[in-house]
XYZ file of C-alpha atoms in Angstrom:
779
model
C -10.068 -6.247 -10.707
C -10.307 -3.884 -7.719
C -14.097 -3.904 -7.439
C -17.129 -5.304 -9.200
C -20.612 -4.028 -9.765
C -22.991 -6.922 -9.875
C -26.703 -7.305 -10.333
C -28.158 -10.394 -8.701
C -31.072 -12.409 -9.952
C -32.687 -15.393 -8.345
C -31.250 -18.427 -10.080
C -34.751 -19.895 -10.352
C -36.161 -16.890 -12.206
C -36.026 -16.423 -15.931
C -33.019 -14.396 -17.083
C -34.273 -11.494 -19.132
C -32.651 -10.338 -22.364
C -29.891 -7.727 -22.006
C -27.291 -6.193 -24.274
C -24.487 -8.011 -22.510
C -24.195 -10.477 -19.646
C -21.149 -11.821 -17.894
C -20.809 -14.480 -15.279
C -18.290 -13.684 -12.553
C -17.348 -16.052 -9.793
C -16.274 -14.351 -6.565
C -15.233 -15.235 -3.058
C -13.920 -18.711 -3.819
C -17.145 -19.801 -5.565
C -19.280 -18.905 -2.567
C -21.497 -16.918 -4.937
C -22.002 -17.092 -8.690
C -22.864 -13.585 -9.789
C -24.762 -12.354 -12.827
C -23.298 -9.094 -14.199
C -25.597 -7.107 -16.445
C -24.628 -3.939 -18.328
C -27.689 -1.786 -18.967
C -28.063 0.807 -21.708
C -28.078 4.549 -20.979
C -31.501 5.826 -19.891
C -30.983 9.373 -21.143
C -28.963 11.263 -23.671
C -28.085 13.981 -21.107
C -24.663 13.660 -19.505
C -22.739 14.716 -16.437
C -19.120 14.964 -17.472
C -15.943 13.931 -15.770
C -15.108 17.640 -15.544
C -18.222 18.143 -13.385
C -16.965 15.482 -11.000
C -13.492 16.982 -10.956
C -14.845 20.424 -10.124
C -16.778 18.916 -7.211
C -13.663 17.079 -6.035
C -11.476 20.185 -6.306
C -13.917 22.350 -4.397
C -12.290 21.723 -1.033
C -8.781 22.551 -2.253
C -10.042 25.605 -4.139
C -11.678 26.989 -1.008
C -8.819 26.140 1.324
C -7.162 29.044 3.116
C -9.980 31.546 2.549
C -10.992 31.920 6.209
C -8.750 33.843 8.582
C -8.530 34.153 12.357
C -10.598 30.989 12.801
C -8.290 29.529 15.474
C -6.424 30.803 18.494
C -3.623 28.801 20.056
C -2.773 30.493 23.324
C 0.773 30.477 24.739
C 0.522 31.515 28.377
C 3.247 33.387 30.256
C 4.505 31.835 33.476
C 2.262 34.077 35.584
C -0.898 32.723 33.838
C -2.217 36.281 33.432
C -0.886 36.964 29.934
C -0.667 34.996 26.719
C 0.214 35.461 23.085
C -1.135 33.984 19.881
C -0.524 34.263 16.156
C -3.011 35.454 13.563
C -2.563 34.122 10.040
C -4.057 36.718 7.695
C -4.132 37.271 3.953
C -0.487 37.173 2.891
C 0.740 38.189 6.346
C 0.806 37.166 9.977
C 0.791 39.042 13.258
C 1.534 38.213 16.873
C -0.846 39.449 19.578
C -0.332 39.598 23.349
C -3.243 39.716 25.790
C -3.224 40.853 29.420
C -6.130 39.071 31.111
C -5.975 41.194 34.262
C -6.034 44.467 32.345
C -8.388 43.197 29.639
C -6.175 44.467 26.824
C -4.874 43.040 23.572
C -2.129 44.576 21.446
C 0.755 43.586 19.155
C 3.162 41.298 21.018
C 6.013 43.565 19.850
C 6.819 46.156 17.230
C 6.873 43.953 14.147
C 8.571 46.626 12.034
C 11.403 47.225 14.506
C 11.997 43.523 14.998
C 12.135 42.977 11.215
C 14.629 45.838 10.800
C 16.923 44.729 13.615
C 16.785 41.056 12.633
C 17.535 41.955 9.015
C 20.569 43.932 10.152
C 21.808 41.125 12.410
C 21.419 38.400 9.764
C 22.275 40.420 6.651
C 19.046 39.171 5.167
C 15.901 41.189 4.515
C 12.804 40.302 6.490
C 9.397 41.959 6.183
C 7.379 42.999 9.229
C 4.293 41.269 7.891
C 6.097 37.959 7.323
C 8.672 37.383 10.057
C 10.667 34.168 9.625
C 9.235 32.367 12.661
C 5.784 31.141 13.656
C 6.338 30.729 17.368
C 8.554 32.090 20.113
C 9.356 31.695 23.779
C 8.986 34.517 26.284
C 12.147 34.871 28.415
C 13.899 37.283 30.813
C 10.774 38.198 32.756
C 8.911 38.909 29.524
C 11.514 41.456 28.417
C 12.768 39.327 25.538
C 11.696 36.571 23.172
C 13.576 33.591 21.798
C 12.841 32.092 18.383
C 14.300 29.904 15.651
C 14.904 30.626 11.970
C 16.257 28.393 9.243
C 19.935 28.756 8.348
C 20.270 29.709 4.703
C 23.189 27.428 3.821
C 21.886 24.494 5.840
C 18.213 24.075 4.959
C 17.735 21.348 7.547
C 19.319 23.368 10.351
C 17.804 26.138 12.470
C 19.475 28.946 14.372
C 18.239 30.209 17.707
C 17.917 33.957 18.210
C 17.051 36.275 21.074
C 15.416 39.691 20.723
C 15.373 42.298 23.512
C 11.917 43.902 23.422
C 13.210 47.210 24.771
C 16.115 47.840 22.412
C 15.103 45.260 19.754
C 18.724 44.119 19.626
C 18.792 40.638 18.062
C 21.458 38.218 19.244
C 22.396 34.886 17.735
C 22.403 32.132 20.347
C 23.504 29.188 18.205
C 22.348 26.175 16.253
C 19.322 24.316 17.569
C 20.172 20.942 19.012
C 18.355 18.154 17.185
C 18.193 15.786 20.152
C 14.836 15.501 21.835
C 14.538 16.360 25.508
C 13.762 13.398 27.747
C 10.083 12.628 27.962
C 9.697 12.122 31.687
C 5.949 11.590 31.448
C 6.432 9.085 28.647
C 9.141 7.268 30.598
C 6.905 7.040 33.669
C 4.034 5.781 31.539
C 6.272 3.184 29.914
C 7.497 1.963 33.285
C 3.942 1.759 34.608
C 2.748 -0.149 31.546
C 5.676 -2.555 31.883
C 4.859 -3.101 35.551
C 1.194 -3.711 34.781
C 2.046 -6.053 31.916
C 4.197 -8.139 34.242
C 1.632 -7.853 37.076
C 4.306 -6.394 39.374
C 3.372 -5.069 42.785
C 3.795 -1.284 43.267
C 6.840 -1.854 45.511
C 8.376 -4.112 42.861
C 8.897 -7.049 45.239
C 6.282 -9.419 43.861
C 4.951 -10.568 40.543
C 1.541 -12.173 40.045
C 1.925 -15.148 37.719
C -0.852 -17.153 36.074
C 0.090 -20.694 35.123
C -1.536 -24.092 35.105
C -4.898 -22.261 35.443
C -3.938 -20.910 38.878
C -2.456 -17.809 40.514
C 1.084 -17.857 41.846
C 3.127 -15.243 43.656
C 6.751 -14.908 42.582
C 9.421 -12.981 44.463
C 11.368 -10.630 42.205
C 14.337 -10.919 44.585
C 14.947 -14.674 44.669
C 12.314 -16.050 42.205
C 10.625 -18.156 44.890
C 7.012 -18.983 44.027
C 3.958 -19.393 46.248
C 0.757 -20.953 44.972
C -2.259 -18.884 45.987
C -5.100 -20.890 44.369
C -5.845 -24.583 43.925
C -9.244 -24.642 42.239
C -8.164 -23.379 38.839
C -8.830 -25.770 35.996
C -9.517 -25.785 32.298
C -12.691 -23.817 31.803
C -12.295 -22.117 35.200
C -8.906 -20.428 35.272
C -7.512 -17.414 37.152
C -6.670 -14.146 35.363
C -6.403 -10.344 35.598
C -4.472 -9.212 38.662
C -4.990 -5.816 40.363
C -2.680 -4.754 43.215
C -3.476 -2.530 46.183
C -1.293 0.549 46.471
C 0.535 -0.795 49.538
C 1.405 -4.086 47.752
C -0.237 -6.087 50.547
C -3.283 -7.305 48.640
C -4.154 -8.443 45.170
C -7.463 -9.004 43.406
C -7.781 -11.697 40.751
C -10.643 -13.512 39.037
C -11.657 -17.123 38.563
C -12.619 -16.929 34.923
C -15.145 -18.953 32.970
C -14.710 -18.388 29.226
C -17.653 -17.473 27.054
C -18.491 -18.819 23.643
C -15.654 -16.780 22.091
C -16.894 -17.646 18.616
C -15.115 -16.477 15.513
C -15.893 -14.325 12.510
C -14.211 -15.336 9.241
C -13.031 -13.053 6.448
C -11.657 -13.917 3.018
C -8.888 -11.745 1.600
C -9.409 -12.418 -2.082
C -6.497 -10.368 -3.451
C -3.421 -10.442 -1.175
C -0.805 -7.834 -2.086
C 1.807 -10.511 -2.525
C -0.454 -12.513 -4.822
C -1.095 -16.234 -4.599
C -4.020 -17.943 -2.972
C -6.765 -16.125 -1.113
C -6.264 -15.871 2.643
C -8.643 -16.798 5.416
C -8.685 -14.437 8.421
C -10.553 -14.879 11.674
C -11.079 -12.999 14.935
C -13.138 -13.501 18.061
C -16.404 -11.551 17.935
C -19.310 -11.704 20.401
C -22.800 -11.487 18.898
C -26.016 -10.649 20.753
C -27.093 -13.616 22.831
C -23.654 -15.251 22.936
C -22.368 -16.470 26.263
C -19.825 -13.950 27.602
C -16.748 -14.633 29.682
C -17.533 -14.266 33.414
C -15.246 -13.270 36.259
C -15.536 -14.324 39.914
C -13.648 -11.844 42.119
C -11.303 -12.886 44.956
C -8.966 -11.067 47.350
C -5.518 -12.435 48.184
C -3.380 -11.386 51.140
C 0.319 -11.383 50.423
C 1.568 -11.878 53.965
C -0.657 -14.868 54.821
C -1.126 -16.177 51.230
C -4.838 -16.528 52.015
C -7.773 -16.144 49.616
C -11.149 -14.514 50.323
C -13.960 -14.492 47.789
C -15.580 -11.108 47.325
C -19.267 -11.126 48.222
C -20.633 -10.240 44.786
C -22.028 -12.167 41.858
C -19.702 -12.982 38.951
C -19.191 -10.207 36.435
C -20.668 -11.489 33.179
C -20.544 -8.364 31.015
C -17.406 -6.644 29.828
C -13.892 -7.078 31.128
C -12.795 -7.081 34.775
C -13.652 -3.635 36.153
C -11.241 -0.872 37.080
C -10.698 -0.959 40.840
C -10.397 2.312 42.752
C -8.439 1.624 45.928
C -8.646 4.077 48.793
C -5.355 5.638 49.886
C -5.273 3.497 53.056
C -6.025 0.377 50.926
C -8.740 -0.706 53.333
C -11.355 -0.750 50.616
C -11.943 -0.309 46.916
C -14.891 0.458 44.675
C -15.800 -0.650 41.195
C -18.567 0.086 38.712
C -20.530 -2.632 37.018
C -23.196 -2.579 34.339
C -25.370 -5.646 34.068
C -25.835 -7.262 30.709
C -28.725 -5.591 28.946
C -27.718 -2.161 30.326
C -30.736 -1.876 32.632
C -28.801 -1.784 35.886
C -25.637 0.112 36.839
C -23.985 0.038 40.250
C -21.059 1.301 42.267
C -19.978 -1.364 44.754
C -17.618 -0.790 47.682
C -15.558 -3.771 48.883
C -14.039 -4.117 52.345
C -10.496 -5.187 51.431
C -10.040 -7.071 54.709
C -13.215 -9.167 54.661
C -14.463 -9.168 51.059
C -17.849 -7.898 52.210
C -19.586 -5.515 49.825
C -21.941 -2.545 50.018
C -23.857 -1.131 47.079
C -23.291 2.626 47.035
C -25.273 3.483 43.904
C -27.889 1.258 42.307
C -29.365 2.703 39.096
C -32.112 0.846 37.226
C -34.035 1.559 34.043
C -36.938 -0.072 32.251
C -35.178 0.692 28.947
C -31.412 1.249 29.079
C -28.785 3.143 31.053
C -26.473 5.044 28.758
C -23.122 4.859 30.572
C -21.301 2.558 28.181
C -21.171 4.876 25.166
C -19.764 8.347 25.933
C -21.343 11.139 27.941
C -20.605 12.326 31.467
C -18.508 9.967 33.582
C -18.543 9.206 37.308
C -16.217 11.403 39.363
C -14.794 10.386 42.744
C -14.154 13.121 45.318
C -11.980 13.074 48.432
C -10.621 9.558 48.006
C -14.073 8.275 47.125
C -15.834 9.682 50.194
C -18.146 11.487 47.814
C -19.238 10.481 44.324
C -20.619 12.620 41.502
C -22.898 10.285 39.554
C -24.492 11.102 36.158
C -28.043 9.826 35.714
C -31.128 10.253 33.520
C -33.523 9.237 36.309
C -35.542 12.478 36.089
C -35.754 12.319 32.301
C -32.591 14.355 31.564
C -28.874 13.633 31.996
C -27.871 15.333 35.261
C -25.371 15.092 38.108
C -26.080 13.682 41.574
C -23.915 13.814 44.726
C -23.658 10.631 46.814
C -21.996 9.826 50.104
C -19.291 7.411 48.999
C -19.365 5.451 52.275
C -23.043 5.124 53.121
C -24.536 5.341 49.631
C -26.924 8.087 50.738
C -27.968 10.550 48.051
C -26.937 13.977 49.336
C -28.514 16.079 46.638
C -29.184 16.486 42.943
C -26.583 18.935 41.635
C -28.014 19.932 38.252
C -31.625 19.878 37.155
C -33.887 21.135 34.390
C -34.943 20.251 30.813
C -31.399 20.156 29.473
C -28.492 17.719 29.231
C -25.122 17.537 31.010
C -22.687 16.416 28.316
C -19.507 15.927 30.377
C -17.662 16.969 33.528
C -14.755 19.263 32.645
C -13.132 19.883 36.047
C -13.901 19.324 39.729
C -12.493 21.775 42.271
C -12.657 19.735 45.468
C -11.314 22.510 47.681
C -13.982 25.002 46.649
C -16.584 22.279 45.989
C -17.277 23.489 42.479
C -17.794 21.686 39.170
C -17.149 22.948 35.656
C -19.129 21.024 33.048
C -20.448 21.064 29.495
C -24.170 21.024 28.810
C -26.623 21.607 25.985
C -30.225 22.690 25.722
C -30.324 25.113 28.669
C -30.081 28.405 26.775
C -33.464 29.479 25.461
C -34.386 29.903 21.788
C -31.280 28.134 20.533
C -30.334 24.849 18.917
C -30.558 22.424 21.889
C -27.434 20.566 20.759
C -25.110 23.574 21.107
C -22.581 22.968 23.881
C -21.990 25.637 26.547
C -19.691 25.576 29.577
C -21.025 26.082 33.109
C -19.959 26.087 36.726
C -22.006 25.022 39.743
C -21.442 24.269 43.412
C -21.659 20.743 44.780
C -24.939 21.618 46.529
C -26.556 22.762 43.277
C -26.293 26.492 43.972
C -24.676 29.281 41.943
C -25.152 27.846 38.461
C -23.363 30.151 35.999
C -23.077 29.962 32.217
C -19.433 30.705 31.445
C -19.865 30.847 27.643
C -23.105 32.650 26.787
C -22.511 33.275 23.055
C -24.975 31.742 20.583
C -22.881 28.898 19.216
C -21.152 25.599 19.891
C -18.339 26.249 22.348
C -14.831 24.966 22.997
C -12.635 26.359 25.756
C -8.926 26.760 26.522
C -8.237 27.302 30.221
C -5.253 29.211 31.565
C -2.788 26.978 33.454
C -4.214 28.143 36.788
C -7.786 27.779 35.443
C -8.544 31.399 36.386
C -9.290 32.442 32.800
C -10.748 30.808 29.734
C -10.565 31.499 26.014
C -14.004 30.813 24.612
C -14.287 29.904 20.924
C -17.776 29.463 19.561
C -19.340 29.059 16.152
C -22.275 27.496 14.358
C -22.465 25.620 11.110
C -23.625 28.892 9.521
C -21.549 31.345 11.585
C -17.714 31.609 11.689
C -15.808 31.381 14.981
C -15.683 34.148 17.590
C -12.950 34.147 20.255
C -13.496 35.788 23.636
C -11.590 36.018 26.915
C -13.581 35.428 30.081
C -12.910 34.706 33.770
C -13.606 31.091 34.713
C -15.433 32.267 37.840
C -18.408 34.108 36.355
C -17.994 34.142 32.562
C -18.245 37.943 32.290
C -16.624 39.216 29.096
C -13.097 40.577 29.566
C -12.485 41.329 25.918
C -13.186 40.030 22.458
C -10.054 38.578 20.914
C -10.960 37.902 17.285
C -13.788 37.265 14.861
C -13.019 34.894 12.021
C -13.030 36.536 8.611
C -14.873 34.392 6.043
C -15.462 37.160 3.503
C -13.074 35.640 0.947
C -14.826 32.293 1.223
C -18.222 33.867 0.656
C -16.868 35.924 -2.234
C -15.758 32.651 -3.846
C -19.388 31.522 -3.889
C -19.468 29.310 -0.789
C -22.953 28.812 0.603
C -23.050 28.154 4.321
C -25.205 25.196 5.373
C -28.523 26.215 6.909
C -29.730 24.859 10.256
C -33.402 23.967 9.919
C -35.918 22.926 12.576
C -39.355 21.340 12.265
C -41.759 19.486 14.549
C -41.446 15.738 14.960
C -44.053 12.971 14.991
C -45.648 14.172 18.231
C -46.280 17.664 16.848
C -44.357 19.169 19.787
C -40.712 18.098 19.732
C -38.243 20.107 17.667
C -36.218 18.065 15.177
C -32.976 19.720 14.082
C -31.028 19.258 10.894
C -28.993 21.088 8.291
C -29.387 21.798 4.569
C -26.588 21.940 1.967
C -27.290 23.552 -1.407
C -25.339 23.814 -4.676
C -23.237 26.967 -4.768
C -24.999 27.967 -7.999
C -28.512 27.229 -6.806
C -31.290 28.138 -9.248
C -34.460 28.440 -7.191
C -36.606 28.183 -10.333
C -35.498 24.570 -10.783
C -36.324 21.389 -8.914
C -33.529 19.516 -7.124
C -33.503 15.909 -5.914
C -32.879 15.565 -2.181
C -30.319 13.233 -0.597
C -30.188 12.491 3.122
C -26.823 11.615 4.634
C -27.798 9.437 7.578
C -26.191 8.101 10.702
C -28.691 7.317 13.449
C -26.598 5.341 15.930
C -28.276 5.910 19.338
C -24.920 6.485 21.029
C -24.661 10.054 19.724
C -26.068 12.894 17.654
C -24.473 13.575 14.306
C -25.697 16.738 12.581
C -22.706 19.143 12.412
C -22.936 22.098 14.807
C -19.573 23.825 14.395
C -18.236 25.976 11.567
C -16.152 24.267 8.928
C -14.632 25.798 5.823
C -15.863 22.809 3.854
C -18.230 19.866 4.290
C -17.913 16.721 2.191
C -21.662 16.860 1.567
C -21.056 19.978 -0.499
C -19.170 18.041 -3.184
C -22.210 15.854 -3.804
C -24.516 18.869 -3.735
C -22.452 20.452 -6.530
C -23.616 17.733 -8.933
C -27.165 19.039 -8.643
C -28.607 17.856 -5.328
C -29.884 19.234 -2.043
C -28.120 17.400 0.824
C -29.565 17.156 4.326
C -28.568 15.720 7.705
C -31.124 15.207 10.485
C -31.107 13.981 14.092
C -34.424 12.195 14.563
C -35.872 10.664 17.705
C -33.926 7.715 19.034
C -30.574 9.505 18.949
C -28.663 10.899 21.926
C -28.147 14.277 23.646
C -31.790 15.191 24.151
C -34.272 14.006 26.776
C -34.447 10.412 27.974
C -37.854 10.073 26.285
C -36.385 11.308 22.978
C -33.586 8.740 23.298
C -35.838 5.873 24.394
C -37.579 5.801 21.004
C -34.753 3.514 19.863
C -35.363 0.973 22.660
C -35.947 -2.405 21.023
C -36.783 -0.290 18.001
C -33.689 0.466 15.897
C -35.810 -0.171 12.830
C -37.634 3.081 13.561
C -34.438 5.106 12.932
C -36.414 8.303 13.514
C -37.894 8.105 10.020
C -41.319 9.505 11.021
C -39.482 12.632 12.237
C -37.109 12.773 9.283
C -39.911 12.594 6.731
C -41.899 15.338 8.489
C -38.742 17.482 8.660
C -38.125 17.033 4.938
C -41.737 17.890 4.109
C -41.506 21.058 6.202
C -38.243 22.028 4.497
C -39.726 21.415 1.038
C -42.753 23.529 1.945
C -40.458 26.439 2.737
C -38.133 25.738 -0.191
C -40.228 24.448 -3.130
C -37.109 23.696 -5.185
C -36.636 20.606 -2.983
C -38.223 17.795 -5.022
C -39.591 15.167 -2.630
C -40.612 12.891 -5.489
C -36.870 12.178 -5.869
C -35.386 11.439 -2.436
C -32.224 9.418 -1.916
C -30.349 8.378 1.197
C -26.910 7.012 2.053
C -24.911 6.023 5.099
C -22.170 3.798 6.456
C -22.195 1.211 9.280
C -25.321 2.003 11.337
C -26.030 4.489 8.547
C -25.769 1.634 6.058
C -28.370 -0.256 8.028
C -30.612 2.824 8.195
C -30.354 3.735 4.521
C -31.462 0.235 3.490
C -34.172 0.317 6.146
C -35.508 3.519 4.556
C -36.039 1.650 1.295
C -37.800 -1.273 2.972
C -39.972 0.562 5.498
C -40.706 3.791 3.602
C -40.518 2.959 -0.120
C -43.166 5.562 -0.910
C -40.761 8.310 0.207
C -37.177 7.081 -0.271
C -36.479 5.985 -3.845
C -32.702 5.435 -4.036
C -30.196 4.291 -1.407
C -26.489 3.569 -1.130
C -25.628 1.507 1.950
C -22.033 0.881 2.996
C -20.917 -1.788 5.476
C -24.359 -1.915 7.030
C -25.240 -3.972 10.104
C -28.366 -5.220 8.358
C -29.374 -7.584 11.137
C -28.674 -6.595 14.750
C -28.180 -10.244 15.673
C -25.081 -10.284 13.458
C -23.301 -7.198 14.811
C -21.278 -6.652 17.977
C -23.140 -7.602 21.160
C -21.902 -4.671 23.236
C -23.530 -2.090 20.942
C -26.680 -3.884 19.843
C -27.774 -5.290 23.197
C -27.586 -1.749 24.619
C -30.383 -0.551 22.333
C -32.201 -3.700 21.221
C -32.178 -5.312 24.647
C -31.159 -8.639 26.168
C -32.050 -11.442 25.887
C -32.502 -11.487 22.124
C -36.213 -11.437 21.298
C -38.360 -11.744 18.173
C -38.136 -7.971 17.604
C -34.553 -8.470 16.399
C -35.794 -10.529 13.443
C -38.835 -8.322 12.852
C -36.608 -5.255 12.327
C -33.894 -7.002 10.319
C -33.268 -5.733 6.810
C -32.661 -9.349 5.851
C -36.092 -10.421 7.083
C -37.675 -7.524 5.197
C -35.596 -7.750 2.014
C -38.656 -8.801 -0.016
C -40.104 -5.296 0.473
C -37.471 -3.589 -1.694
C -39.011 -1.373 -4.380
C -36.469 1.322 -5.267
C -32.847 1.356 -6.375
C -30.296 0.005 -3.916
C -26.498 -0.107 -4.050
C -24.711 -2.134 -1.362
C -20.998 -1.514 -0.699
C -18.930 -3.730 1.584
C -15.253 -4.218 2.372
C -14.353 -7.892 2.390
C -12.038 -7.397 5.404
C -14.424 -5.409 7.603
C -13.577 -6.240 11.235
C -16.156 -3.862 12.689
C -19.360 -5.089 11.041
C -18.898 -8.601 9.620
C -19.295 -8.583 5.803
C -21.597 -11.583 6.074
C -24.276 -9.145 7.245
C -24.292 -7.647 3.737
C -23.860 -11.045 2.063
C -26.925 -12.444 3.824
C -28.940 -9.419 2.781
C -27.766 -10.186 -0.764
C -28.921 -13.780 -0.361
C -32.335 -12.643 0.839
C -32.679 -10.196 -2.046
C -31.793 -12.925 -4.541
C -34.371 -15.274 -3.040
C -36.932 -12.469 -3.290
C -35.997 -11.991 -6.980
C -35.015 -8.332 -6.442
C -32.741 -6.210 -8.631
C -29.989 -4.321 -6.799
C -26.322 -3.435 -7.123
C -23.444 -4.801 -5.074
C -19.912 -3.448 -4.835
C -17.416 -5.661 -3.002
C -14.149 -3.904 -2.150
C -11.226 -6.387 -2.075
C -8.727 -5.740 0.701
C -10.799 -2.987 2.318
C -12.187 -2.853 5.828
C -14.970 -0.845 7.423
C -15.891 2.237 5.421
C -17.581 3.594 2.344
C -15.272 2.121 -0.273
C -12.705 4.922 -0.463
C -12.441 7.164 -3.525
C -13.817 4.455 -5.817
C -16.814 3.815 -3.580
C -17.440 7.545 -3.326
C -17.425 7.889 -7.111
C -19.773 4.928 -7.542
C -22.143 6.404 -4.964
C -22.234 9.663 -6.908
C -22.820 7.777 -10.166
C -25.719 5.924 -8.596
C -27.485 9.091 -7.481
C -26.779 10.895 -10.767
C -28.243 8.008 -12.750
C -31.281 7.284 -10.579
C -32.186 10.684 -9.096
C -31.092 13.121 -11.802
C -32.100 10.632 -14.474
C -28.966 11.243 -16.524
C -25.949 9.132 -17.252
C -22.715 9.721 -15.328
C -19.459 9.755 -17.296
C -18.424 6.557 -19.030
C -15.326 6.080 -16.906
C -14.055 3.312 -19.177
C -14.002 5.594 -22.213
C -14.254 9.252 -21.231
C -10.958 9.754 -19.363
C -10.104 12.748 -21.527
C -13.479 14.483 -21.231
């Protein structure tokens, strides 16, 4: 049995009469489960063919959008490039001259086809040349390409074509051997050196044994003991060498609780008994491993303790040594994420100086994505991202004194990441969102600005979500932008000022629209404060009948580390398959998620139970007011991981609005999920608010229909989080469904879980029976 649907009842309650009841024991008799098969609630049916049409939608629509991507191949001079367009039943090669601002065919396709046909004695068509890529050679006067050899399907022949005469010359068979990967070899050597704790000059190896640090010569294997205070429970670990091989940093380490999470693999592939798995997993409030930093001098074999408190959150930090190896810096975030620092260490004395000291009454979001610190001029200057003024911006610090030189970016918008720093010209290229007026504030644009905050220029002004390909010399950029409702546009611009050089292509989605595809609609409404815009997207059935009423399903993920509503064009969204069964699907980014103001983000602080639902419900009401076919008396919700937690929370906190939920691998109690993620948002130390917002604590409030899905081998969110919610629901005498996926890890249950989720919504929102999968295989 691959999976089981089970309905739990409190063992103390009276078992009501049903058509059929089966007792199933699962998980080595940990639970005894009551399985109840209920009769159909309606004579109407959704057939297996309806499901199959929804499943085949993606493959049926595949290949109906053209010119949606450009992969640029730059010439050696970085002023010209070529790309290939894949069109309906043909392809073309285009060459662009960035200096001249022109685009044209890379060559005469007809002439090349004729001459290649003559040279190979095989007919080739101009619109379908037998190669997809080529190399520009002979000062751009010729191209080199490969075509398959007819008699040797696995072999390819290399050809050269003169672009003046179009004479095609056979060069020979393509060698199968791979060229040496010099970068890979260097990386492998570096990783080997780091694994062995070798000094950069290769003369010494740091060795940890008997709880202490030893120095071993790689020339004669002599060993020197550098520490004497290592002992069980306080051992030395984690070596970091200076670039001149004269110093080493290591840590006297006190282990944390290092407690385990246990998983039962009920159905091993090889059969036999169930298997018990375990792995170390820190929960909120657990004692973490701490690291006391020391400097060691190779010549004298002396030890100096660094003048800083032990690091009790995360692993030993990355050390950034200056080129002269006289000092190094490291970043540290205190447990609870309310203080972040850059500390400079004098590598001769161990004395420290705090260069940056950032504090927050809520949390500092440096651990999960976003703009990173950038070190300039060997660390003499530091570009530091901060939300201190209420928005994520960049600040320039003196890397020696710690003095703030100036704020680089400012305004009611968000720096998303640093793309490139030009130290010579003191200029930064970065991504940001929310600066361009009257647009979706999540759309990413590229900008440039000087270190002193002057000359801010938007390099990608088009109304869409942007990605960029820079020329090798970073003088030009290819800007591709789109929205969820607008196909990609490709433009060539200078990286200096963003002025348009020429439009390259506009994606052609006409065939997709002719096939009936309905683009998702971005929708905006005011949030709980009546002022803040809440953004989301609406998916409709391709054959929408506006005279009918449609149940609404929200696909939710509200993890505070990001924002999750799609912003870029796709030919297909998985939400569309569910919509095709007769639903309106929505995705919304409510307050408490990332990439807006600090105040917007702070709603989640010690408050993950909020999940932005006040904003989501108002958004849905505004959407239903505009589109009356959205039936808000039948609202469902589903999600995975943090979305699994949120979808169950919807049922417990807002049962008057959300009626049906499917929750996969949910972290239903933040005390039972990974410490690094949960302490960031819920705070440290663990307080009573953790229990107050737990789905387990609030399980007795369940009113609607709930399906829980969990993989028994989930290493991300321990399955016991779902099991304890099950226990609480049983004790509260609640009806619900549970689907345990043997052998599966973190996720939504794969194809089977996806089908069961659809069944659940069809049955409880549409009010009709899904196919009888045990009997209707031929229908």
